[in-house]
Amino acid sequence: MNEHDTHEEPHQETIEDRSPQEAGQEDGAQVGTGIETAGVPEAAIPELVIISGMSGAGRSTAAKCLEDLGWFVVDNLPPALIPTMVELGARSQGNVARIAVVVDVRGRRFFDNLRESLADLEARNVTRRIVFLESSDDALVRRFESVRRPHPLQGDGRIVDGIAAERQLLRELRGDADLVIDTSSLNVHELRAKMDAQFAGEEEPELRATVMSFGFKYGLPVDADLVVDMRFLPNPHWVPELRQFTGLNEEVAAYVFNQPGAKEFLDRYAELLRLVQTGYRREGKRYVTIAVGCTGGKHRSVAMSEKLAARLVSEGVETVVVHRDMGRE
């Protein structure tokens, strides 16, 4: 591996990527991108996951997790060589059924090569997914400072300058990602748990959902695909006998769903999600994160997240519930 995943702080293990090695990856390199699979059965073409994202956000941790799950992992592969890697896997007689490639985008030409490779893969019906590792500027600065390494794009500027340049360069790729994971507040073990939840199953489900409760006062989850706001319901925080509890408590949940509009919202939003699920499946999107917010992320959003997740499970959607801010106050 060319990236360094972790650094140590007292009582806390955090996520860190070592800056990428430049050897053999000139931005102007020209490499053919055609996949020659003539005579190879379609079933033999391997699954492909492309891991990318911000430097310092945990790309190599995610890659190591897939490696432990039996994926064939290639770190820092030039994007133009991705189709060639898929071709070699297709000719391995089933020995390489799942390939994960870690790429970082450090230049305009590098990004153009990646875009061309993705278009080539799509044209040849290769199943590919993009996992994008995201993190806040503050978290990335702390990680680079802790290992005393410069950001690969900062040049003569500051770390924040390199982060801003990389974020701009990766904007389009992030928009195309099938799965975005925000690692700002995750340690290594929590990131591995997220990857396990998405990839550990032996059979690939049609759609996986994460329902995440959160508090608006702590900020929107950056990896959310859909955001809903529960602040139209009365806040149990102002009911003295309920304040100390959370939305996991039966009394709090009963209070929330006895309010006008609560049950109707659940029914109608679940119906909307059925429509969204159909579209996601049609477009080949396998992961969706639904963020459910209230003021502090303790009562209303937690209760609604639990009910919404139960609805999804009852309709055959593999669902994980995360309560991001519960217990934070």
PDB file of N, CA and C in Angstrom, residues 1-81:
ATOM      1  N   MET A   1       0.833  -1.197   0.000  1.00  0.00           N
ATOM      2  CA  MET A   1       0.000   0.000   0.000  1.00  0.00           C
ATOM      3  C   MET A   1       0.871   1.251   0.000  1.00  0.00           C
ATOM      4  N   ASN A   2       0.439   2.268  -0.720  1.00  0.00           N
ATOM      5  CA  ASN A   2       1.201   3.503  -0.783  1.00  0.00           C
ATOM      6  C   ASN A   2       0.660   4.577   0.137  1.00  0.00           C
ATOM      7  N   GLU A   3      -0.430   4.250   0.879  1.00  0.00           N
ATOM      8  CA  GLU A   3      -1.009   5.231   1.769  1.00  0.00           C
ATOM      9  C   GLU A   3      -0.905   4.738   3.206  1.00  0.00           C
ATOM     10  N   HIS A   4      -0.833   5.688   4.112  1.00  0.00           N
ATOM     11  CA  HIS A   4      -0.738   5.370   5.527  1.00  0.00           C
ATOM     12  C   HIS A   4      -2.087   5.658   6.144  1.00  0.00           C
ATOM     13  N   ASP A   5      -2.718   4.656   6.761  1.00  0.00           N
ATOM     14  CA  ASP A   5      -4.100   4.781   7.181  1.00  0.00           C
ATOM     15  C   ASP A   5      -4.299   5.512   8.492  1.00  0.00           C
ATOM     16  N   THR A   6      -3.416   5.248   9.448  1.00  0.00           N
ATOM     17  CA  THR A   6      -3.751   5.700  10.794  1.00  0.00           C
ATOM     18  C   THR A   6      -2.609   6.453  11.423  1.00  0.00           C
ATOM     19  N   HIS A   7      -2.975   7.277  12.347  1.00  0.00           N
ATOM     20  CA  HIS A   7      -1.994   7.839  13.265  1.00  0.00           C
ATOM     21  C   HIS A   7      -2.599   7.761  14.645  1.00  0.00           C
ATOM     22  N   GLU A   8      -1.773   7.823  15.659  1.00  0.00           N
ATOM     23  CA  GLU A   8      -2.259   7.600  17.010  1.00  0.00           C
ATOM     24  C   GLU A   8      -2.309   8.887  17.799  1.00  0.00           C
ATOM     25  N   GLU A   9      -3.403   9.057  18.526  1.00  0.00           N
ATOM     26  CA  GLU A   9      -3.554  10.097  19.511  1.00  0.00           C
ATOM     27  C   GLU A   9      -3.934   9.396  20.808  1.00  0.00           C
ATOM     28  N   PRO A  10      -3.827  10.039  21.952  1.00  0.00           N
ATOM     29  CA  PRO A  10      -4.168   9.380  23.199  1.00  0.00           C
ATOM     30  C   PRO A  10      -5.597   8.848  23.185  1.00  0.00           C
ATOM     31  N   HIS A  11      -5.766   7.553  23.371  1.00  0.00           N
ATOM     32  CA  HIS A  11      -7.045   6.879  23.497  1.00  0.00           C
ATOM     33  C   HIS A  11      -7.897   6.979  22.246  1.00  0.00           C
ATOM     34  N   GLN A  12      -7.346   7.356  21.088  1.00  0.00           N
ATOM     35  CA  GLN A  12      -8.185   7.491  19.896  1.00  0.00           C
ATOM     36  C   GLN A  12      -7.386   7.146  18.651  1.00  0.00           C
ATOM     37  N   GLU A  13      -7.917   6.213  17.862  1.00  0.00           N
ATOM     38  CA  GLU A  13      -7.295   5.858  16.597  1.00  0.00           C
ATOM     39  C   GLU A  13      -8.082   6.552  15.501  1.00  0.00           C
ATOM     40  N   THR A  14      -7.413   7.271  14.633  1.00  0.00           N
ATOM     41  CA  THR A  14      -8.106   8.038  13.615  1.00  0.00           C
ATOM     42  C   THR A  14      -7.652   7.640  12.232  1.00  0.00           C
ATOM     43  N   ILE A  15      -8.337   8.185  11.219  1.00  0.00           N
ATOM     44  CA  ILE A  15      -8.107   7.791   9.839  1.00  0.00           C
ATOM     45  C   ILE A  15      -7.154   8.752   9.172  1.00  0.00           C
ATOM     46  N   GLU A  16      -6.188   8.205   8.446  1.00  0.00           N
ATOM     47  CA  GLU A  16      -5.214   9.070   7.758  1.00  0.00           C
ATOM     48  C   GLU A  16      -4.719   8.379   6.507  1.00  0.00           C
ATOM     49  N   ASP A  17      -4.549   9.115   5.464  1.00  0.00           N
ATOM     50  CA  ASP A  17      -3.954   8.591   4.242  1.00  0.00           C
ATOM     51  C   ASP A  17      -2.582   9.208   4.048  1.00  0.00           C
ATOM     52  N   ARG A  18      -1.619   8.396   3.762  1.00  0.00           N
ATOM     53  CA  ARG A  18      -0.312   8.921   3.409  1.00  0.00           C
ATOM     54  C   ARG A  18      -0.401   9.534   2.023  1.00  0.00           C
ATOM     55  N   SER A  19       0.307  10.608   1.745  1.00  0.00           N
ATOM     56  CA  SER A  19       0.261  11.232   0.423  1.00  0.00           C
ATOM     57  C   SER A  19       0.758  10.261  -0.627  1.00  0.00           C
ATOM     58  N   PRO A  20       0.135  10.272  -1.829  1.00  0.00           N
ATOM     59  CA  PRO A  20       0.436   9.263  -2.851  1.00  0.00           C
ATOM     60  C   PRO A  20       1.827   9.390  -3.426  1.00  0.00           C
ATOM     61  N   GLN A  21       2.358   8.276  -3.877  1.00  0.00           N
ATOM     62  CA  GLN A  21       3.663   8.265  -4.525  1.00  0.00           C
ATOM     63  C   GLN A  21       3.504   8.672  -5.969  1.00  0.00           C
ATOM     64  N   GLU A  22       4.455   9.424  -6.467  1.00  0.00           N
ATOM     65  CA  GLU A  22       4.331   9.968  -7.809  1.00  0.00           C
ATOM     66  C   GLU A  22       4.958   9.069  -8.877  1.00  0.00           C
ATOM     67  N   ALA A  23       5.809   8.118  -8.460  1.00  0.00           N
ATOM     68  CA  ALA A  23       6.602   7.353  -9.432  1.00  0.00           C
ATOM     69  C   ALA A  23       5.707   6.628 -10.422  1.00  0.00           C
ATOM     70  N   GLY A  24       6.057   6.772 -11.710  1.00  0.00           N
ATOM     71  CA  GLY A  24       5.377   6.017 -12.747  1.00  0.00           C
ATOM     72  C   GLY A  24       3.996   6.495 -13.076  1.00  0.00           C
ATOM     73  N   GLN A  25       3.547   7.695 -12.563  1.00  0.00           N
ATOM     74  CA  GLN A  25       2.194   8.156 -12.779  1.00  0.00           C
ATOM     75  C   GLN A  25       2.201   9.582 -13.290  1.00  0.00           C
ATOM     76  N   GLU A  26       2.917   9.823 -14.371  1.00  0.00           N
ATOM     77  CA  GLU A  26       2.962  11.145 -14.975  1.00  0.00           C
ATOM     78  C   GLU A  26       1.599  11.493 -15.541  1.00  0.00           C
ATOM     79  N   ASP A  27       1.174  12.776 -15.362  1.00  0.00           N
ATOM     80  CA  ASP A  27      -0.140  13.185 -15.819  1.00  0.00           C
ATOM     81  C   ASP A  27      -0.303  13.037 -17.317  1.00  0.00           C
ATOM     82  N   GLY A  28       0.781  13.145 -18.065  1.00  0.00           N
ATOM     83  CA  GLY A  28       0.657  13.085 -19.511  1.00  0.00           C
ATOM     84  C   GLY A  28       0.808  11.688 -20.086  1.00  0.00           C
ATOM     85  N   ALA A  29       0.885  10.654 -19.230  1.00  0.00           N
ATOM     86  CA  ALA A  29       1.108   9.297 -19.729  1.00  0.00           C
ATOM     87  C   ALA A  29      -0.040   8.851 -20.611  1.00  0.00           C
ATOM     88  N   GLN A  30       0.299   8.170 -21.711  1.00  0.00           N
ATOM     89  CA  GLN A  30      -0.705   7.680 -22.637  1.00  0.00           C
ATOM     90  C   GLN A  30      -0.752   6.151 -22.541  1.00  0.00           C
ATOM     91  N   VAL A  31      -1.920   5.631 -22.177  1.00  0.00           N
ATOM     92  CA  VAL A  31      -2.076   4.184 -22.075  1.00  0.00           C
ATOM     93  C   VAL A  31      -3.389   3.809 -22.729  1.00  0.00           C
ATOM     94  N   GLY A  32      -3.404   2.715 -23.487  1.00  0.00           N
ATOM     95  CA  GLY A  32      -4.641   2.277 -24.126  1.00  0.00           C
ATOM     96  C   GLY A  32      -5.676   1.877 -23.104  1.00  0.00           C
ATOM     97  N   THR A  33      -6.976   2.075 -23.442  1.00  0.00           N
ATOM     98  CA  THR A  33      -8.046   1.806 -22.491  1.00  0.00           C
ATOM     99  C   THR A  33      -9.008   0.727 -22.942  1.00  0.00           C
ATOM    100  N   GLY A  34      -8.811   0.117 -24.106  1.00  0.00           N
ATOM    101  CA  GLY A  34      -9.785  -0.852 -24.583  1.00  0.00           C
ATOM    102  C   GLY A  34      -9.739  -2.148 -23.806  1.00  0.00           C
ATOM    103  N   ILE A  35     -10.926  -2.732 -23.544  1.00  0.00           N
ATOM    104  CA  ILE A  35     -11.002  -4.019 -22.879  1.00  0.00           C
ATOM    105  C   ILE A  35     -11.210  -5.072 -23.957  1.00  0.00           C
ATOM    106  N   GLU A  36     -10.256  -5.953 -24.096  1.00  0.00           N
ATOM    107  CA  GLU A  36     -10.363  -7.007 -25.093  1.00  0.00           C
ATOM    108  C   GLU A  36     -10.832  -8.270 -24.395  1.00  0.00           C
ATOM    109  N   THR A  37     -12.130  -8.555 -24.464  1.00  0.00           N
ATOM    110  CA  THR A  37     -12.683  -9.725 -23.778  1.00  0.00           C
ATOM    111  C   THR A  37     -13.359 -10.670 -24.763  1.00  0.00           C
ATOM    112  N   ALA A  38     -12.941 -10.629 -26.010  1.00  0.00           N
ATOM    113  CA  ALA A  38     -13.522 -11.521 -27.010  1.00  0.00           C
ATOM    114  C   ALA A  38     -13.317 -12.980 -26.598  1.00  0.00           C
ATOM    115  N   GLY A  39     -14.386 -13.747 -26.626  1.00  0.00           N
ATOM    116  CA  GLY A  39     -14.288 -15.150 -26.257  1.00  0.00           C
ATOM    117  C   GLY A  39     -14.366 -15.397 -24.764  1.00  0.00           C
ATOM    118  N   VAL A  40     -14.429 -14.316 -23.962  1.00  0.00           N
ATOM    119  CA  VAL A  40     -14.533 -14.466 -22.512  1.00  0.00           C
ATOM    120  C   VAL A  40     -16.000 -14.369 -22.120  1.00  0.00           C
ATOM    121  N   PRO A  41     -16.561 -15.362 -21.422  1.00  0.00           N
ATOM    122  CA  PRO A  41     -17.971 -15.296 -21.028  1.00  0.00           C
ATOM    123  C   PRO A  41     -18.236 -14.042 -20.198  1.00  0.00           C
ATOM    124  N   GLU A  42     -19.429 -13.446 -20.402  1.00  0.00           N
ATOM    125  CA  GLU A  42     -19.765 -12.227 -19.671  1.00  0.00           C
ATOM    126  C   GLU A  42     -19.727 -12.447 -18.168  1.00  0.00           C
ATOM    127  N   ALA A  43     -20.120 -13.652 -17.736  1.00  0.00           N
ATOM    128  CA  ALA A  43     -20.138 -13.953 -16.303  1.00  0.00           C
ATOM    129  C   ALA A  43     -18.745 -13.918 -15.689  1.00  0.00           C
ATOM    130  N   ALA A  44     -17.700 -14.041 -16.529  1.00  0.00           N
ATOM    131  CA  ALA A  44     -16.335 -14.060 -16.005  1.00  0.00           C
ATOM    132  C   ALA A  44     -15.770 -12.674 -15.776  1.00  0.00           C
ATOM    133  N   ILE A  45     -16.450 -11.635 -16.298  1.00  0.00           N
ATOM    134  CA  ILE A  45     -15.959 -10.273 -16.111  1.00  0.00           C
ATOM    135  C   ILE A  45     -16.127  -9.893 -14.640  1.00  0.00           C
ATOM    136  N   PRO A  46     -15.071  -9.514 -13.956  1.00  0.00           N
ATOM    137  CA  PRO A  46     -15.153  -9.274 -12.516  1.00  0.00           C
ATOM    138  C   PRO A  46     -15.931  -8.012 -12.149  1.00  0.00           C
ATOM    139  N   GLU A  47     -16.453  -8.016 -10.910  1.00  0.00           N
ATOM    140  CA  GLU A  47     -17.010  -6.789 -10.341  1.00  0.00           C
ATOM    141  C   GLU A  47     -15.867  -5.802 -10.120  1.00  0.00           C
ATOM    142  N   LEU A  48     -16.179  -4.529 -10.188  1.00  0.00           N
ATOM    143  CA  LEU A  48     -15.160  -3.506 -10.012  1.00  0.00           C
ATOM    144  C   LEU A  48     -15.652  -2.435  -9.055  1.00  0.00           C
ATOM    145  N   VAL A  49     -14.834  -2.140  -8.056  1.00  0.00           N
ATOM    146  CA  VAL A  49     -15.086  -1.008  -7.157  1.00  0.00           C
ATOM    147  C   VAL A  49     -13.904  -0.053  -7.262  1.00  0.00           C
ATOM    148  N   ILE A  50     -14.201   1.206  -7.493  1.00  0.00           N
ATOM    149  CA  ILE A  50     -13.174   2.245  -7.555  1.00  0.00           C
ATOM    150  C   ILE A  50     -13.259   3.065  -6.279  1.00  0.00           C
ATOM    151  N   ILE A  51     -12.163   3.085  -5.529  1.00  0.00           N
ATOM    152  CA  ILE A  51     -12.103   3.836  -4.275  1.00  0.00           C
ATOM    153  C   ILE A  51     -11.325   5.118  -4.513  1.00  0.00           C
ATOM    154  N   SER A  52     -11.957   6.243  -4.245  1.00  0.00           N
ATOM    155  CA  SER A  52     -11.285   7.523  -4.408  1.00  0.00           C
ATOM    156  C   SER A  52     -11.758   8.455  -3.301  1.00  0.00           C
ATOM    157  N   GLY A  53     -11.408   9.718  -3.423  1.00  0.00           N
ATOM    158  CA  GLY A  53     -11.818  10.694  -2.423  1.00  0.00           C
ATOM    159  C   GLY A  53     -10.670  11.568  -1.988  1.00  0.00           C
ATOM    160  N   MET A  54     -10.887  12.300  -0.920  1.00  0.00           N
ATOM    161  CA  MET A  54      -9.925  13.260  -0.437  1.00  0.00           C
ATOM    162  C   MET A  54      -8.707  12.574   0.181  1.00  0.00           C
ATOM    163  N   SER A  55      -7.538  13.120  -0.083  1.00  0.00           N
ATOM    164  CA  SER A  55      -6.326  12.636   0.583  1.00  0.00           C
ATOM    165  C   SER A  55      -6.479  12.852   2.087  1.00  0.00           C
ATOM    166  N   GLY A  56      -6.237  11.806   2.849  1.00  0.00           N
ATOM    167  CA  GLY A  56      -6.399  11.900   4.301  1.00  0.00           C
ATOM    168  C   GLY A  56      -7.746  11.437   4.795  1.00  0.00           C
ATOM    169  N   ALA A  57      -8.663  11.062   3.873  1.00  0.00           N
ATOM    170  CA  ALA A  57     -10.012  10.675   4.291  1.00  0.00           C
ATOM    171  C   ALA A  57     -10.159   9.184   4.549  1.00  0.00           C
ATOM    172  N   GLY A  58      -9.125   8.371   4.244  1.00  0.00           N
ATOM    173  CA  GLY A  58      -9.189   6.954   4.587  1.00  0.00           C
ATOM    174  C   GLY A  58      -9.307   6.008   3.423  1.00  0.00           C
ATOM    175  N   ARG A  59      -8.768   6.401   2.265  1.00  0.00           N
ATOM    176  CA  ARG A  59      -8.888   5.530   1.099  1.00  0.00           C
ATOM    177  C   ARG A  59      -8.256   4.165   1.332  1.00  0.00           C
ATOM    178  N   SER A  60      -7.066   4.142   1.883  1.00  0.00           N
ATOM    179  CA  SER A  60      -6.384   2.856   2.039  1.00  0.00           C
ATOM    180  C   SER A  60      -6.986   2.012   3.157  1.00  0.00           C
ATOM    181  N   THR A  61      -7.630   2.639   4.134  1.00  0.00           N
ATOM    182  CA  THR A  61      -8.364   1.870   5.134  1.00  0.00           C
ATOM    183  C   THR A  61      -9.522   1.140   4.473  1.00  0.00           C
ATOM    184  N   ALA A  62     -10.249   1.844   3.615  1.00  0.00           N
ATOM    185  CA  ALA A  62     -11.359   1.223   2.891  1.00  0.00           C
ATOM    186  C   ALA A  62     -10.849   0.102   1.996  1.00  0.00           C
ATOM    187  N   ALA A  63      -9.712   0.329   1.337  1.00  0.00           N
ATOM    188  CA  ALA A  63      -9.144  -0.693   0.462  1.00  0.00           C
ATOM    189  C   ALA A  63      -8.727  -1.928   1.250  1.00  0.00           C
ATOM    190  N   LYS A  64      -8.118  -1.725   2.403  1.00  0.00           N
ATOM    191  CA  LYS A  64      -7.690  -2.844   3.239  1.00  0.00           C
ATOM    192  C   LYS A  64      -8.883  -3.674   3.697  1.00  0.00           C
ATOM    193  N   CYS A  65      -9.990  -2.994   3.976  1.00  0.00           N
ATOM    194  CA  CYS A  65     -11.190  -3.708   4.382  1.00  0.00           C
ATOM    195  C   CYS A  65     -11.684  -4.620   3.268  1.00  0.00           C
ATOM    196  N   LEU A  66     -11.703  -4.117   2.031  1.00  0.00           N
ATOM    197  CA  LEU A  66     -12.125  -4.952   0.909  1.00  0.00           C
ATOM    198  C   LEU A  66     -11.147  -6.106   0.683  1.00  0.00           C
ATOM    199  N   GLU A  67      -9.864  -5.831   0.872  1.00  0.00           N
ATOM    200  CA  GLU A  67      -8.861  -6.888   0.733  1.00  0.00           C
ATOM    201  C   GLU A  67      -9.132  -8.007   1.733  1.00  0.00           C
ATOM    202  N   ASP A  68      -9.480  -7.635   2.965  1.00  0.00           N
ATOM    203  CA  ASP A  68      -9.788  -8.632   3.992  1.00  0.00           C
ATOM    204  C   ASP A  68     -11.053  -9.418   3.658  1.00  0.00           C
ATOM    205  N   LEU A  69     -11.934  -8.823   2.843  1.00  0.00           N
ATOM    206  CA  LEU A  69     -13.164  -9.495   2.441  1.00  0.00           C
ATOM    207  C   LEU A  69     -12.974 -10.343   1.186  1.00  0.00           C
ATOM    208  N   GLY A  70     -11.724 -10.419   0.695  1.00  0.00           N
ATOM    209  CA  GLY A  70     -11.435 -11.291  -0.427  1.00  0.00           C
ATOM    210  C   GLY A  70     -11.361 -10.612  -1.780  1.00  0.00           C
ATOM    211  N   TRP A  71     -11.428  -9.280  -1.805  1.00  0.00           N
ATOM    212  CA  TRP A  71     -11.305  -8.565  -3.057  1.00  0.00           C
ATOM    213  C   TRP A  71      -9.833  -8.486  -3.464  1.00  0.00           C
ATOM    214  N   PHE A  72      -9.583  -8.462  -4.765  1.00  0.00           N
ATOM    215  CA  PHE A  72      -8.240  -8.229  -5.292  1.00  0.00           C
ATOM    216  C   PHE A  72      -8.069  -6.717  -5.378  1.00  0.00           C
ATOM    217  N   VAL A  73      -7.141  -6.164  -4.584  1.00  0.00           N
ATOM    218  CA  VAL A  73      -7.006  -4.711  -4.431  1.00  0.00           C
ATOM    219  C   VAL A  73      -5.726  -4.228  -5.094  1.00  0.00           C
ATOM    220  N   VAL A  74      -5.853  -3.182  -5.902  1.00  0.00           N
ATOM    221  CA  VAL A  74      -4.714  -2.545  -6.538  1.00  0.00           C
ATOM    222  C   VAL A  74      -4.681  -1.090  -6.073  1.00  0.00           C
ATOM    223  N   ASP A  75      -3.576  -0.677  -5.465  1.00  0.00           N
ATOM    224  CA  ASP A  75      -3.472   0.662  -4.893  1.00  0.00           C
ATOM    225  C   ASP A  75      -2.784   1.611  -5.865  1.00  0.00           C
ATOM    226  N   ASN A  76      -3.339   2.818  -5.990  1.00  0.00           N
ATOM    227  CA  ASN A  76      -2.753   3.871  -6.831  1.00  0.00           C
ATOM    228  C   ASN A  76      -2.509   3.429  -8.271  1.00  0.00           C
ATOM    229  N   LEU A  77      -3.488   2.756  -8.838  1.00  0.00           N
ATOM    230  CA  LEU A  77      -3.393   2.360 -10.241  1.00  0.00           C
ATOM    231  C   LEU A  77      -3.747   3.550 -11.132  1.00  0.00           C
ATOM    232  N   PRO A  78      -2.904   3.876 -12.132  1.00  0.00           N
ATOM    233  CA  PRO A  78      -3.273   4.956 -13.054  1.00  0.00           C
ATOM    234  C   PRO A  78      -4.631   4.659 -13.686  1.00  0.00           C
ATOM    235  N   PRO A  79      -5.533   5.621 -13.739  1.00  0.00           N
ATOM    236  CA  PRO A  79      -6.893   5.368 -14.246  1.00  0.00           C
ATOM    237  C   PRO A  79      -6.930   4.743 -15.626  1.00  0.00           C
ATOM    238  N   ALA A  80      -5.976   5.093 -16.501  1.00  0.00           N
ATOM    239  CA  ALA A  80      -5.983   4.548 -17.853  1.00  0.00           C
ATOM    240  C   ALA A  80      -5.774   3.041 -17.873  1.00  0.00           C
ATOM    241  N   LEU A  81      -5.242   2.481 -16.770  1.00  0.00           N
ATOM    242  CA  LEU A  81      -4.975   1.042 -16.720  1.00  0.00           C
ATOM    243  C   LEU A  81      -6.132   0.244 -16.111  1.00  0.00           C
TER     244      LEU A  81
END
